[in-house]
Amino acid sequence: TAAIASGGDEALGQACHAFRSQAFDRLLLLFPHLSRTPPDRMDALVRALAELAALASDGDSAVRREALAAAAADQPASIPPTLLGALAAFAGLLGALNEDQVGERIEQAFDGTYVETGARAAALTGCLKISPRLLVHSPRLMAVTDRFLTSLDNADFLAVMPELSLALGPLSPTEIDRVAEWVADRHGLSTRDLAATDATTAEVAANLLLSDRLEDIWRRDGLGDWLAGAA
């Protein structure tokens, strides 16, 4: 009985490996066409990439990984930002890109591959939909994301808040704590104070808008130099 069961497990494993191999081969053929995916099917495509990435193993062909990297590099600049981030993370999980290269892809999107600020932030969403833990375990990606967010003015930050919420949504409470600790250490803040902050997204948005209105009033009153010094 044990021998039969063992044989059955082996046959099942071989079938799964063959199916995975076919799926990767099919994906490589589709890469040139992925950027033409309709917007209403993009979420389904990213979910499929995430599921396929979960099937990847160290035994997958190095040649396939190289082909994947080449196919991802050939994507046009007009590729949707969510897909760009998803492909970068997917290639990273398969070993086609290293941690720094994944961060570089996302950084390129942040630095102006897309005109709209919200669209640029969507690259992070796509990346973390494939692997939420990339942000937690990649100092490069964490630094790239922090630099992008701290460069935004209040209006642009409000524009990326929906995408930022989507991107960070898959993180577990423990992972969120690790991100908070990293941010606190980088900016000289107190992790305890960050943890105690319970402002809602709506309250943050309202406070930023109020801050902008106050700044406009102070500038009209001739306090622009004082504001610059305070910053």
mmCIF file of C-alpha atoms in Angstrom:
data_model
loop_
_atom_site.group_PDB
_atom_site.id
_atom_site.type_symbol
_atom_site.label_atom_id
_atom_site.label_comp_id
_atom_site.label_asym_id
_atom_site.label_seq_id
_atom_site.Cartn_x
_atom_site.Cartn_y
_atom_site.Cartn_z
ATOM 1 C CA THR A 1 0.000 0.000 0.000
ATOM 2 C CA ALA A 2 2.804 2.383 0.893
ATOM 3 C CA ALA A 3 4.527 1.640 -2.401
ATOM 4 C CA ILE A 4 1.328 2.367 -4.333
ATOM 5 C CA ALA A 5 0.806 5.585 -2.407
ATOM 6 C CA SER A 6 4.408 6.567 -3.052
ATOM 7 C CA GLY A 7 4.017 5.852 -6.737
ATOM 8 C CA GLY A 8 0.817 7.880 -6.823
ATOM 9 C CA ASP A 9 2.521 10.848 -5.175
ATOM 10 C CA GLU A 10 5.393 10.613 -7.644
ATOM 11 C CA ALA A 11 3.031 10.529 -10.613
ATOM 12 C CA LEU A 12 1.107 13.476 -9.221
ATOM 13 C CA GLY A 13 4.331 15.416 -8.717
ATOM 14 C CA GLN A 14 5.430 14.717 -12.283
ATOM 15 C CA ALA A 15 2.047 15.827 -13.606
ATOM 16 C CA CYS A 16 2.216 19.067 -11.592
ATOM 17 C CA HIS A 17 5.740 19.732 -12.823
ATOM 18 C CA ALA A 18 4.679 19.161 -16.430
ATOM 19 C CA PHE A 19 1.668 21.456 -15.991
ATOM 20 C CA ARG A 20 3.824 24.172 -14.441
ATOM 21 C CA SER A 21 6.365 23.849 -17.219
ATOM 22 C CA GLN A 22 3.647 24.230 -19.850
ATOM 23 C CA ALA A 23 2.238 27.242 -18.024
ATOM 24 C CA PHE A 24 5.617 28.990 -17.997
ATOM 25 C CA ASP A 25 6.204 28.215 -21.653
ATOM 26 C CA ARG A 26 2.769 29.579 -22.524
ATOM 27 C CA LEU A 27 3.401 32.702 -20.459
ATOM 28 C CA LEU A 28 6.642 33.421 -22.311
ATOM 29 C CA LEU A 29 4.737 33.304 -25.596
ATOM 30 C CA LEU A 30 2.158 35.733 -24.203
ATOM 31 C CA PHE A 31 4.602 38.263 -22.749
ATOM 32 C CA PRO A 32 4.703 40.483 -25.850
ATOM 33 C CA HIS A 33 0.910 40.790 -25.659
ATOM 34 C CA LEU A 34 0.417 41.300 -21.903
ATOM 35 C CA SER A 35 0.586 45.090 -22.169
ATOM 36 C CA ARG A 36 -2.538 44.995 -24.335
ATOM 37 C CA THR A 37 -4.617 43.445 -21.566
ATOM 38 C CA PRO A 38 -7.873 45.446 -21.162
ATOM 39 C CA PRO A 39 -8.032 47.453 -17.892
ATOM 40 C CA ASP A 40 -11.037 45.463 -16.668
ATOM 41 C CA ARG A 41 -8.989 42.234 -16.885
ATOM 42 C CA MET A 42 -5.769 43.544 -15.365
ATOM 43 C CA ASP A 43 -6.598 42.437 -11.811
ATOM 44 C CA ALA A 44 -7.323 38.908 -13.054
ATOM 45 C CA LEU A 45 -4.022 38.853 -14.937
ATOM 46 C CA VAL A 46 -2.052 39.967 -11.882
ATOM 47 C CA ARG A 47 -3.809 37.325 -9.746
ATOM 48 C CA ALA A 48 -2.861 34.687 -12.316
ATOM 49 C CA LEU A 49 0.758 35.830 -12.212
ATOM 50 C CA ALA A 50 0.711 35.595 -8.415
ATOM 51 C CA GLU A 51 -0.680 32.059 -8.540
ATOM 52 C CA LEU A 52 1.903 31.007 -11.119
ATOM 53 C CA ALA A 53 4.710 32.559 -9.072
ATOM 54 C CA ALA A 54 3.571 30.484 -6.087
ATOM 55 C CA LEU A 55 4.127 27.334 -8.168
ATOM 56 C CA ALA A 56 7.693 28.255 -9.066
ATOM 57 C CA SER A 57 10.473 26.164 -7.568
ATOM 58 C CA ASP A 58 14.248 26.055 -7.535
ATOM 59 C CA GLY A 59 14.071 23.214 -10.020
ATOM 60 C CA ASP A 60 12.657 25.355 -12.792
ATOM 61 C CA SER A 61 14.921 25.805 -15.784
ATOM 62 C CA ALA A 62 17.541 28.551 -15.631
ATOM 63 C CA VAL A 63 16.995 29.016 -19.353
ATOM 64 C CA ARG A 64 13.316 29.720 -18.669
ATOM 65 C CA ARG A 65 14.271 32.314 -16.061
ATOM 66 C CA GLU A 66 16.627 34.005 -18.542
ATOM 67 C CA ALA A 67 13.915 34.042 -21.190
ATOM 68 C CA LEU A 68 11.512 35.502 -18.671
ATOM 69 C CA ALA A 69 13.947 38.292 -17.825
ATOM 70 C CA ALA A 70 14.459 39.072 -21.501
ATOM 71 C CA ALA A 71 10.715 39.078 -22.175
ATOM 72 C CA ALA A 72 10.052 41.380 -19.232
ATOM 73 C CA ALA A 73 12.803 43.754 -20.371
ATOM 74 C CA ASP A 74 11.260 44.020 -23.827
ATOM 75 C CA GLN A 75 7.980 45.442 -22.543
ATOM 76 C CA PRO A 76 7.138 48.862 -24.040
ATOM 77 C CA ALA A 77 7.220 52.016 -21.957
ATOM 78 C CA SER A 78 3.429 52.186 -22.258
ATOM 79 C CA ILE A 79 2.949 49.039 -20.170
ATOM 80 C CA PRO A 80 0.286 49.599 -17.474
ATOM 81 C CA PRO A 81 1.999 50.469 -14.167
ATOM 82 C CA THR A 82 0.279 47.716 -12.182
ATOM 83 C CA LEU A 83 1.535 45.146 -14.668
ATOM 84 C CA LEU A 84 5.040 46.634 -14.658
ATOM 85 C CA GLY A 85 5.256 46.171 -10.907
ATOM 86 C CA ALA A 86 3.753 42.689 -11.075
ATOM 87 C CA LEU A 87 6.210 41.546 -13.748
ATOM 88 C CA ALA A 88 9.161 42.934 -11.797
ATOM 89 C CA ALA A 89 8.123 41.032 -8.675
ATOM 90 C CA PHE A 90 7.340 37.892 -10.698
ATOM 91 C CA ALA A 91 10.789 37.935 -12.311
ATOM 92 C CA GLY A 92 12.316 38.524 -8.882
ATOM 93 C CA LEU A 93 10.593 35.507 -7.340
ATOM 94 C CA LEU A 94 11.813 33.292 -10.182
ATOM 95 C CA GLY A 95 15.369 34.535 -9.806
ATOM 96 C CA ALA A 96 15.401 36.357 -13.141
ATOM 97 C CA LEU A 97 15.934 39.680 -11.364
ATOM 98 C CA ASN A 98 17.734 40.237 -8.073
ATOM 99 C CA GLU A 99 16.415 42.395 -5.247
ATOM 100 C CA ASP A 100 18.166 45.545 -6.437
ATOM 101 C CA GLN A 101 16.910 45.059 -9.998
ATOM 102 C CA VAL A 102 13.318 44.725 -8.806
ATOM 103 C CA GLY A 103 13.744 47.927 -6.817
ATOM 104 C CA GLU A 104 15.255 49.598 -9.891
ATOM 105 C CA ARG A 105 12.199 48.723 -12.008
ATOM 106 C CA ILE A 106 9.864 50.238 -9.430
ATOM 107 C CA GLU A 107 12.124 53.272 -9.033
ATOM 108 C CA GLN A 108 11.975 53.907 -12.784
ATOM 109 C CA ALA A 109 8.183 53.959 -12.575
ATOM 110 C CA PHE A 110 8.303 56.317 -9.586
ATOM 111 C CA ASP A 111 10.707 58.650 -11.378
ATOM 112 C CA GLY A 112 8.396 59.501 -14.215
ATOM 113 C CA THR A 113 7.656 56.562 -16.479
ATOM 114 C CA TYR A 114 4.040 57.627 -15.979
ATOM 115 C CA VAL A 115 2.673 61.161 -15.953
ATOM 116 C CA GLU A 116 0.057 60.816 -13.228
ATOM 117 C CA THR A 117 1.328 60.412 -9.677
ATOM 118 C CA GLY A 118 -1.370 57.870 -8.860
ATOM 119 C CA ALA A 119 -0.346 55.783 -11.868
ATOM 120 C CA ARG A 120 3.270 55.800 -10.713
ATOM 121 C CA ALA A 121 2.206 54.517 -7.311
ATOM 122 C CA ALA A 122 0.259 51.689 -9.001
ATOM 123 C CA ALA A 123 3.586 50.052 -9.892
ATOM 124 C CA LEU A 124 4.091 49.356 -6.179
ATOM 125 C CA THR A 125 0.572 47.915 -5.965
ATOM 126 C CA GLY A 126 1.297 45.445 -8.750
ATOM 127 C CA CYS A 127 4.609 44.461 -7.185
ATOM 128 C CA LEU A 128 3.113 43.770 -3.762
ATOM 129 C CA LYS A 129 0.146 41.876 -5.201
ATOM 130 C CA ILE A 130 2.647 39.304 -6.433
ATOM 131 C CA SER A 131 4.683 39.291 -3.224
ATOM 132 C CA PRO A 132 3.704 41.582 -0.308
ATOM 133 C CA ARG A 133 6.814 40.517 1.572
ATOM 134 C CA LEU A 134 9.100 42.101 -0.992
ATOM 135 C CA LEU A 135 8.613 45.479 0.664
ATOM 136 C CA VAL A 136 9.386 44.106 4.111
ATOM 137 C CA HIS A 137 12.487 42.152 3.123
ATOM 138 C CA SER A 138 13.973 44.465 0.491
ATOM 139 C CA PRO A 139 15.820 47.487 1.914
ATOM 140 C CA ARG A 140 16.228 48.786 -1.660
ATOM 141 C CA LEU A 141 12.503 48.702 -2.400
ATOM 142 C CA MET A 142 11.723 50.207 0.999
ATOM 143 C CA ALA A 143 14.149 53.078 0.393
ATOM 144 C CA VAL A 144 12.840 53.656 -3.147
ATOM 145 C CA THR A 145 9.256 53.797 -1.880
ATOM 146 C CA ASP A 146 10.163 56.123 0.971
ATOM 147 C CA ARG A 147 12.015 58.500 -1.352
ATOM 148 C CA PHE A 148 9.048 58.604 -3.722
ATOM 149 C CA LEU A 149 6.503 59.316 -0.989
ATOM 150 C CA THR A 150 8.590 61.962 0.783
ATOM 151 C CA SER A 151 9.101 63.805 -2.516
ATOM 152 C CA LEU A 152 5.350 64.367 -2.953
ATOM 153 C CA ASP A 153 3.516 67.502 -1.966
ATOM 154 C CA ASN A 154 0.243 67.173 -0.061
ATOM 155 C CA ALA A 155 -1.938 67.164 -3.178
ATOM 156 C CA ASP A 156 0.087 64.423 -4.856
ATOM 157 C CA PHE A 157 0.223 62.403 -1.652
ATOM 158 C CA LEU A 158 -3.566 62.515 -1.467
ATOM 159 C CA ALA A 159 -3.658 61.332 -5.074
ATOM 160 C CA VAL A 160 -1.583 58.234 -4.274
ATOM 161 C CA MET A 161 -3.333 57.351 -1.004
ATOM 162 C CA PRO A 162 -5.841 54.961 -2.652
ATOM 163 C CA GLU A 163 -3.038 53.108 -4.455
ATOM 164 C CA LEU A 164 -0.905 53.131 -1.319
ATOM 165 C CA SER A 165 -3.739 51.554 0.671
ATOM 166 C CA LEU A 166 -4.122 48.862 -1.999
ATOM 167 C CA ALA A 167 -0.387 48.199 -2.031
ATOM 168 C CA LEU A 168 -0.030 47.836 1.742
ATOM 169 C CA GLY A 169 -3.333 46.010 2.231
ATOM 170 C CA PRO A 170 -1.882 42.478 1.817
ATOM 171 C CA LEU A 171 0.712 43.018 4.581
ATOM 172 C CA SER A 172 0.146 41.237 7.877
ATOM 173 C CA PRO A 173 0.083 43.225 11.162
ATOM 174 C CA THR A 174 3.604 41.986 11.922
ATOM 175 C CA GLU A 175 4.853 43.106 8.520
ATOM 176 C CA ILE A 176 3.188 46.496 8.926
ATOM 177 C CA ASP A 177 4.974 46.859 12.271
ATOM 178 C CA ARG A 178 8.303 46.127 10.566
ATOM 179 C CA VAL A 179 7.626 48.768 7.931
ATOM 180 C CA ALA A 180 6.659 51.244 10.653
ATOM 181 C CA GLU A 181 9.872 50.520 12.554
ATOM 182 C CA TRP A 182 11.933 51.076 9.410
ATOM 183 C CA VAL A 183 10.176 54.383 8.656
ATOM 184 C CA ALA A 184 10.537 55.566 12.248
ATOM 185 C CA ASP A 185 14.253 54.770 12.313
ATOM 186 C CA ARG A 186 14.866 56.435 8.934
ATOM 187 C CA HIS A 187 13.101 59.667 9.878
ATOM 188 C CA GLY A 188 14.043 59.892 13.544
ATOM 189 C CA LEU A 189 10.502 59.224 14.743
ATOM 190 C CA SER A 190 9.159 57.237 17.643
ATOM 191 C CA THR A 191 7.756 53.824 16.742
ATOM 192 C CA ARG A 192 5.503 54.102 19.791
ATOM 193 C CA ASP A 193 4.031 57.370 18.528
ATOM 194 C CA LEU A 194 3.446 55.883 15.091
ATOM 195 C CA ALA A 195 1.688 52.876 16.608
ATOM 196 C CA ALA A 196 -0.492 55.167 18.710
ATOM 197 C CA THR A 197 -1.674 57.115 15.669
ATOM 198 C CA ASP A 198 -5.216 56.067 14.834
ATOM 199 C CA ALA A 199 -6.191 58.720 12.314
ATOM 200 C CA THR A 200 -8.376 57.426 9.510
ATOM 201 C CA THR A 201 -7.584 57.935 5.844
ATOM 202 C CA ALA A 202 -10.329 60.561 5.667
ATOM 203 C CA GLU A 203 -8.873 62.422 8.675
ATOM 204 C CA VAL A 204 -5.375 62.391 7.156
ATOM 205 C CA ALA A 205 -6.765 63.791 3.898
ATOM 206 C CA ALA A 206 -8.709 66.498 5.735
ATOM 207 C CA ASN A 207 -5.658 67.487 7.793
ATOM 208 C CA LEU A 208 -3.461 67.744 4.694
ATOM 209 C CA LEU A 209 -6.015 69.929 2.930
ATOM 210 C CA LEU A 210 -6.252 72.147 6.004
ATOM 211 C CA SER A 211 -2.460 72.389 6.112
ATOM 212 C CA ASP A 212 -2.400 73.514 2.473
ATOM 213 C CA ARG A 213 -5.046 76.188 3.123
ATOM 214 C CA LEU A 214 -3.144 77.515 6.141
ATOM 215 C CA GLU A 215 0.080 77.625 4.135
ATOM 216 C CA ASP A 216 -1.656 79.610 1.384
ATOM 217 C CA ILE A 217 -2.955 82.098 3.966
ATOM 218 C CA TRP A 218 0.478 82.518 5.554
ATOM 219 C CA ARG A 219 2.118 83.062 2.164
ATOM 220 C CA ARG A 220 -0.456 85.757 1.328
ATOM 221 C CA ASP A 221 0.422 87.382 4.656
ATOM 222 C CA GLY A 222 4.079 87.561 3.654
ATOM 223 C CA LEU A 223 5.303 84.632 5.725
ATOM 224 C CA GLY A 224 6.720 82.641 2.804
ATOM 225 C CA ASP A 225 10.329 83.075 3.988
ATOM 226 C CA TRP A 226 9.378 81.875 7.470
ATOM 227 C CA LEU A 227 7.700 78.783 5.977
ATOM 228 C CA ALA A 228 10.800 78.006 3.934
ATOM 229 C CA GLY A 229 12.937 78.269 7.043
ATOM 230 C CA ALA A 230 10.603 76.064 9.049
ATOM 231 C CA ALA A 231 10.706 73.389 6.329
#
